Coordinates of C-alpha atoms in Angstrom, one line a residue:
M1 CA -0.3 0.0 0.0
I2 CA 2.8 2.4 0.8
I3 CA 4.5 1.7 -2.9
A4 CA 1.3 2.6 -4.2
A5 CA 0.6 5.7 -2.5
V6 CA 3.9 7.4 -3.2
S7 CA 3.8 5.9 -6.8
L8 CA 0.4 7.6 -7.1
S9 CA 1.9 10.9 -5.3
F10 CA 4.4 10.7 -7.6
I11 CA 2.8 10.2 -10.8
L12 CA 0.2 13.5 -9.7
Q13 CA 3.2 15.6 -9.1
L14 CA 5.1 15.4 -11.6
S15 CA 1.8 15.3 -14.0
Y16 CA 0.8 18.6 -12.1
S17 CA 4.2 20.1 -12.2
S18 CA 5.1 19.5 -15.6
C19 CA 1.9 20.7 -16.6
H20 CA 1.9 23.9 -14.8
N21 CA 5.7 24.8 -15.4
F22 CA 5.2 24.6 -19.1
V23 CA 2.0 25.6 -19.2
T24 CA 3.5 28.9 -17.3
L25 CA 5.9 29.6 -19.9
L26 CA 3.3 30.1 -22.5
S27 CA 0.7 32.0 -20.6
P28 CA 1.1 33.5 -17.0
S29 CA -3.0 34.6 -17.1
I30 CA -3.3 30.5 -16.8
N31 CA -1.6 29.7 -14.2
T32 CA -4.3 30.6 -11.5
A33 CA -5.8 27.4 -13.4
F34 CA -3.8 24.9 -12.5
F35 CA -3.1 25.8 -9.1
T36 CA -6.8 25.0 -8.5
M37 CA -6.4 21.7 -9.9
R38 CA -5.2 20.3 -6.5
Y39 CA -8.3 20.2 -5.1
L40 CA -9.3 17.5 -7.8
S41 CA -6.2 15.8 -8.0
I42 CA -6.1 14.9 -4.1
I43 CA -9.3 14.0 -3.9
T44 CA -8.4 11.7 -7.2
L45 CA -5.8 10.2 -5.3
L46 CA -7.8 9.1 -2.2
W47 CA -10.4 7.7 -4.3
A48 CA -8.0 5.8 -6.4
F49 CA -8.1 3.1 -3.5
S50 CA -12.1 3.2 -3.2
F51 CA -12.9 1.0 -5.9
S52 CA -10.3 -1.5 -4.7
L53 CA -11.7 -1.3 -1.4
I54 CA -15.3 -2.4 -2.4
G55 CA -14.1 -4.6 -5.1
V56 CA -12.3 -6.8 -3.0
Y57 CA -13.3 -6.8 0.3
L58 CA -17.1 -5.7 0.0
A59 CA -18.4 -6.8 -3.1
G60 CA -20.6 -10.1 -2.7
Q61 CA -20.0 -10.0 1.2
V62 CA -21.5 -6.9 2.8
D63 CA -24.3 -6.0 1.7
A64 CA -24.3 -3.2 -0.6
W65 CA -27.1 -1.7 0.5
F66 CA -26.4 -1.2 3.9
S67 CA -22.3 -0.1 2.6
V68 CA -23.9 2.8 1.1
L69 CA -26.4 4.1 4.4
T70 CA -23.5 3.4 6.2
R71 CA -21.1 5.8 4.0
V72 CA -23.3 8.5 4.0
C73 CA -24.6 8.5 6.8
L74 CA -20.8 8.9 8.2
A75 CA -20.3 11.7 5.8
A76 CA -23.2 13.2 6.6
V77 CA -21.9 13.1 10.3
V78 CA -18.8 14.6 9.4
F79 CA -20.2 18.0 7.8
L80 CA -23.7 18.2 10.8
P81 CA -21.6 20.3 13.2
F82 CA -20.6 22.8 10.7
L83 CA -23.9 23.7 9.6
R84 CA -24.8 27.2 10.3
T85 CA -28.6 28.7 10.9
K86 CA -27.4 32.0 9.5
H87 CA -26.7 31.2 6.0
L88 CA -29.5 28.5 6.2
Q89 CA -31.8 29.5 3.0
P90 CA -35.1 26.6 2.8
K91 CA -34.4 27.0 -0.9
L92 CA -30.4 26.6 -1.0
A93 CA -30.8 24.1 1.8
L94 CA -33.2 22.0 -0.7
K95 CA -31.1 23.1 -3.8
L96 CA -28.0 21.1 -1.9
M97 CA -30.7 18.3 -0.8
V98 CA -31.0 17.5 -4.3
V99 CA -27.5 17.7 -5.6
G100 CA -26.8 14.9 -3.1
A101 CA -29.3 12.9 -3.7
F102 CA -28.0 12.2 -6.5
Q103 CA -24.7 12.2 -6.6
L104 CA -24.3 10.8 -3.9
G105 CA -27.1 8.6 -2.8
L106 CA -28.5 7.1 -6.3
M107 CA -25.2 7.1 -7.8
Y108 CA -24.1 4.9 -4.7
C109 CA -26.9 2.9 -5.2
F110 CA -25.9 2.2 -8.6
Y111 CA -22.1 1.9 -7.9
Y112 CA -21.8 -0.6 -5.4
Q113 CA -24.0 -3.1 -7.2
S114 CA -21.7 -2.6 -10.3
F115 CA -19.4 -4.5 -8.7
L116 CA -21.8 -7.6 -8.4
Y117 CA -21.2 -8.0 -12.3
L118 CA -17.9 -6.8 -13.1
T119 CA -14.4 -6.5 -11.8
V120 CA -12.7 -3.7 -10.8
P121 CA -11.2 -2.6 -13.8
E122 CA -14.1 -3.1 -15.6
V123 CA -16.0 -0.7 -13.0
L124 CA -12.9 1.7 -14.0
L125 CA -12.8 1.3 -17.6
F126 CA -17.1 2.1 -18.1
T127 CA -16.6 5.5 -16.5
I128 CA -14.8 6.9 -18.9
F129 CA -17.7 8.2 -20.3
T130 CA -18.4 10.7 -17.3
P131 CA -16.6 13.8 -19.0
I132 CA -19.1 13.5 -21.5
Y133 CA -21.8 13.2 -19.5
V134 CA -20.3 16.2 -17.5
T135 CA -20.2 18.3 -20.4
L136 CA -23.2 18.2 -22.0
I137 CA -25.2 18.8 -18.9
Y138 CA -23.1 21.7 -17.9
D139 CA -24.1 23.1 -21.7
A140 CA -27.6 22.6 -21.4
L141 CA -28.0 24.2 -18.0
H142 CA -26.0 27.1 -19.7
K143 CA -28.5 26.9 -22.3
Q144 CA -25.5 26.6 -25.1
F145 CA -23.4 23.9 -26.6
S146 CA -19.3 24.3 -26.6
P147 CA -17.8 21.4 -28.9
W148 CA -14.6 22.3 -27.5
Y149 CA -15.0 21.3 -24.4
L150 CA -16.2 18.1 -26.0
L151 CA -13.7 17.5 -27.6
S152 CA -11.8 18.3 -24.5
A153 CA -13.5 15.2 -23.1
V154 CA -13.5 13.0 -26.5
I155 CA -9.8 13.3 -26.2
A156 CA -9.9 12.2 -22.3
V157 CA -12.7 9.7 -23.1
I158 CA -9.7 7.9 -25.6
G159 CA -7.2 8.0 -23.6
A160 CA -9.1 6.3 -21.6
A161 CA -10.2 3.7 -23.2
V162 CA -6.7 2.5 -25.0
I163 CA -6.6 0.6 -21.2
K164 CA -8.6 -1.5 -22.2
F165 CA -9.0 -5.2 -20.4
E166 CA -9.9 -8.7 -22.1
G167 CA -11.8 -11.8 -20.7
I168 CA -15.5 -9.3 -19.7
N169 CA -17.6 -11.7 -17.6
Q170 CA -21.0 -12.7 -19.1
H171 CA -22.4 -10.1 -17.0
F172 CA -21.4 -6.9 -18.6
I173 CA -23.9 -5.6 -20.3
I174 CA -25.8 -5.3 -17.3
G175 CA -22.5 -3.6 -15.5
F176 CA -22.3 -1.8 -18.0
F177 CA -25.4 0.1 -18.2
I178 CA -25.7 0.0 -14.0
V179 CA -22.4 2.1 -14.0
Q180 CA -23.7 4.6 -16.8
G181 CA -26.6 5.0 -14.3
A182 CA -23.5 5.8 -11.8
N183 CA -21.8 8.1 -13.8
L184 CA -25.0 10.0 -15.2
C185 CA -25.7 10.3 -11.2
F186 CA -22.2 11.8 -10.5
A187 CA -22.0 13.9 -13.8
I188 CA -25.9 15.5 -12.5
G189 CA -24.3 16.2 -9.4
Q190 CA -21.4 18.0 -10.0
V191 CA -22.3 19.9 -12.6
G192 CA -25.7 21.4 -9.9
Y193 CA -23.5 21.8 -7.6
K194 CA -21.7 24.3 -9.6
R195 CA -24.4 25.6 -10.9
I196 CA -25.5 26.4 -7.6
I197 CA -22.3 28.0 -6.6
E198 CA -22.3 30.0 -9.5
Q199 CA -25.9 31.4 -8.7
E200 CA -25.5 32.6 -5.4
Q201 CA -25.2 36.3 -5.2
A202 CA -23.1 35.7 -1.7
D203 CA -19.8 34.6 -0.7
I204 CA -21.5 31.5 1.4
P205 CA -18.5 29.8 3.4
Q206 CA -19.2 26.7 1.2
H207 CA -18.4 23.9 4.3
T208 CA -21.1 25.7 6.5
V209 CA -23.9 24.1 4.2
F210 CA -22.7 21.5 3.0
G211 CA -24.7 18.8 5.6
W212 CA -27.6 20.0 3.2
F213 CA -25.7 18.2 0.4
Y214 CA -25.4 14.6 2.1
L215 CA -28.5 14.4 3.9
G216 CA -30.3 14.4 0.8
A217 CA -28.3 11.4 0.2
V218 CA -29.7 9.8 3.2
C219 CA -32.5 10.1 2.2
V220 CA -32.1 7.7 -0.3
A221 CA -30.0 5.7 1.4
V222 CA -32.4 5.0 4.2
P223 CA -35.2 3.7 2.2
M224 CA -33.6 2.0 -0.7
Y225 CA -32.3 -0.2 2.8
L226 CA -35.1 -0.7 3.9
L227 CA -36.5 -1.9 1.1
F228 CA -33.6 -4.1 -1.3
G229 CA -31.0 -4.3 2.4
N230 CA -30.2 -8.0 4.1
S231 CA -29.4 -7.6 6.9
A232 CA -28.0 -11.0 7.2
K233 CA -25.3 -9.4 6.0
L234 CA -23.8 -6.7 7.3
P235 CA -20.0 -6.7 8.5
T236 CA -18.2 -9.7 10.6
T237 CA -14.7 -8.3 10.4
P238 CA -12.8 -5.2 11.9
L239 CA -10.9 -5.2 8.4
Q240 CA -14.3 -4.4 6.6
W241 CA -16.1 -2.1 9.4
G242 CA -13.1 -0.1 9.2
I243 CA -13.4 -0.2 5.0
L244 CA -16.4 0.9 5.8
V245 CA -15.2 3.9 8.0
Y246 CA -12.7 5.1 6.0
L247 CA -15.1 5.4 2.9
G248 CA -18.1 7.1 4.7
V249 CA -15.8 9.8 7.0
I250 CA -12.8 10.0 4.8
A251 CA -13.8 9.2 0.9
S252 CA -17.0 10.8 1.0
G253 CA -17.3 12.8 4.0
V254 CA -13.6 14.8 3.4
G255 CA -13.3 14.0 -0.4
Y256 CA -17.4 14.9 -1.8
F257 CA -16.4 18.6 0.0
I258 CA -13.0 19.2 -1.7
W259 CA -13.9 17.3 -4.7
N260 CA -17.0 19.4 -5.1
K261 CA -15.2 22.9 -3.8
G262 CA -12.4 21.9 -7.0
A263 CA -15.4 21.8 -9.4
T264 CA -16.1 25.5 -8.7
L265 CA -13.1 26.7 -9.5
V266 CA -12.3 24.9 -12.8
N267 CA -14.0 25.2 -15.8
A268 CA -16.7 22.1 -17.3
G269 CA -13.7 20.6 -19.7
A270 CA -10.9 20.9 -16.8
L271 CA -14.0 19.2 -15.2
A272 CA -14.9 16.6 -16.8
I273 CA -10.9 15.9 -17.7
M274 CA -10.2 14.9 -14.1
N275 CA -13.3 12.8 -14.3
N276 CA -11.3 10.2 -15.7
A277 CA -7.5 10.9 -14.1
L278 CA -9.8 8.2 -12.2
V279 CA -8.9 5.3 -14.6
P280 CA -5.3 5.3 -14.6
A281 CA -5.1 6.5 -11.0
G282 CA -7.4 3.5 -9.5
L283 CA -6.0 0.8 -12.0
I284 CA -2.4 1.9 -10.4
V285 CA -3.8 1.2 -7.0
N286 CA -5.1 -2.0 -8.4
I287 CA -2.3 -3.5 -9.8
V288 CA 0.1 -2.5 -7.1
I289 CA -1.6 -3.5 -4.2
W290 CA -3.6 -6.4 -5.7
N291 CA -1.1 -7.6 -8.4
H292 CA -4.1 -7.8 -11.4
N293 CA -2.7 -8.5 -14.7
V294 CA -2.2 -4.9 -17.1
D295 CA -1.0 -4.3 -20.7
Y296 CA 1.8 -1.5 -19.5
P297 CA 2.1 0.0 -22.3
R298 CA -1.5 0.7 -22.7
L299 CA -1.6 1.8 -19.0
I300 CA 0.9 4.9 -20.2
I301 CA -0.1 5.2 -23.6
G302 CA -3.1 5.9 -21.9
G303 CA -2.3 8.3 -19.4
G304 CA -0.7 10.2 -21.6
I305 CA -3.5 10.8 -23.5
I306 CA -5.7 12.0 -20.5
L307 CA -3.2 14.3 -19.4
S308 CA -2.4 16.0 -23.2
S309 CA -6.4 16.5 -23.3
L310 CA -5.9 18.4 -19.8
W311 CA -3.0 19.9 -21.2
F312 CA -5.6 21.2 -24.0
N313 CA -8.3 22.3 -22.0
E314 CA -6.1 25.3 -20.1
T315 CA -4.2 25.8 -22.5
W316 CA -6.4 26.3 -25.5
V317 CA -9.9 25.3 -25.0
K318 CA -10.6 27.5 -22.0
N319 CA -9.3 30.6 -24.1
K320 CA -11.2 29.5 -27.2
V321 CA -14.4 29.4 -25.5
T322 CA -14.6 32.6 -23.2
A323 CA -13.5 34.9 -26.4
Q324 CA -16.4 33.6 -28.3
R325 CA -18.2 33.8 -25.9
Q326 CA -17.3 37.7 -25.5
T327 CA -17.8 37.8 -29.0
Q328 CA -21.4 36.3 -28.7
N329 CA -22.4 38.7 -25.9
S330 CA -21.3 42.2 -27.4
S331 CA -23.2 41.4 -30.4
L332 CA -26.3 40.7 -28.7

C-alpha cells in the first residue's frame, strides 16, 4: 500500500508540475487555473483506493445497500456540526439536498451494485463516459453548446479507452448500464453543485451549508436499505468495518466536499477531464496492491493521452470558448 501511495503521489505531482511549468511559460494568466486543479488531484489520489477496497473486501460479502447507508450517514455526521443557521436558506438547502441525492445517494446505489457484475478494472473502464455527461449537462444548464469542451472530454475518453482489459465476464452488458447510471448521477450532482454556487450572489462559506448535500443522500439511502437491504449480510470483520468507516468519513465526508469545491474553481472541460484521471489512478492502485494483470504500454499511453487532454483544455480550449462567448455577448 505504501508503494502504491508513493507511486500515485509521484505521478500526480510530476504530471501537475510538468503541465504547470510548461503552461506558465506559454501563458502566465492560466497559472491560477492549474493551482486550483490541486483540489481535484488530491481527491483523485484519495478515491483511487476506493474502487479496490469495495471490489476486494465488500462486494458480495457485505450488503451493498448497507454499505451505501453507512457511507452517506458517516459523511453526513462529519459536516452536520458545521451547519450554521445564519447561512440557511430553505431554497438553497433544498437544492443542495437534491444534488446530494443524485451525486451520492443514487450514484452509490448504482455504483455498489455494479461490483456484483463487474471486476474492479471493468468498473473503472466503464466510467470513461462520465466526462461526456459532465460537459453536455453543463452546457445544457447554461443553454449553450461548446463543441470545444466536448472535444477535450472526448480526447480524455479516448485515453481511458486505450487502457482496456480482456476477458469481460458474461454480465458485462448489465454491469455497463449500471455503471452508466452511476456516471450520469455523478455528473448531474457535480455540475448541479457547480451551477448552484455560480448562481449564489453572496460569498457563502461552503462548509457551512454542505451538510445539506449529505442529508439529501441519506434521504435516498435510508428507504433503499429498508426496501432492499439484507440484514444477514452485515460486516463480520474489523477490516470490513474499518473500510466502511474510511469510505464514509474520509473518501465521502472529506472527499466530496473538496471535490465539489474544486469543481467550482475550474471550467467544465477541466472538470470532465479530471473525472477520467480516476481511471489510470485506480488501475495503478489495483495493479500494485492486488496484482491484477495489466497491459503496461496501454496504461502508459492511455494515461499520457488523458494528461494531454488536460493540457489542451487549459492552454487552448478555455481561452477559445471565453473569446467566442464574449463575441456573442457583445453582438447582442
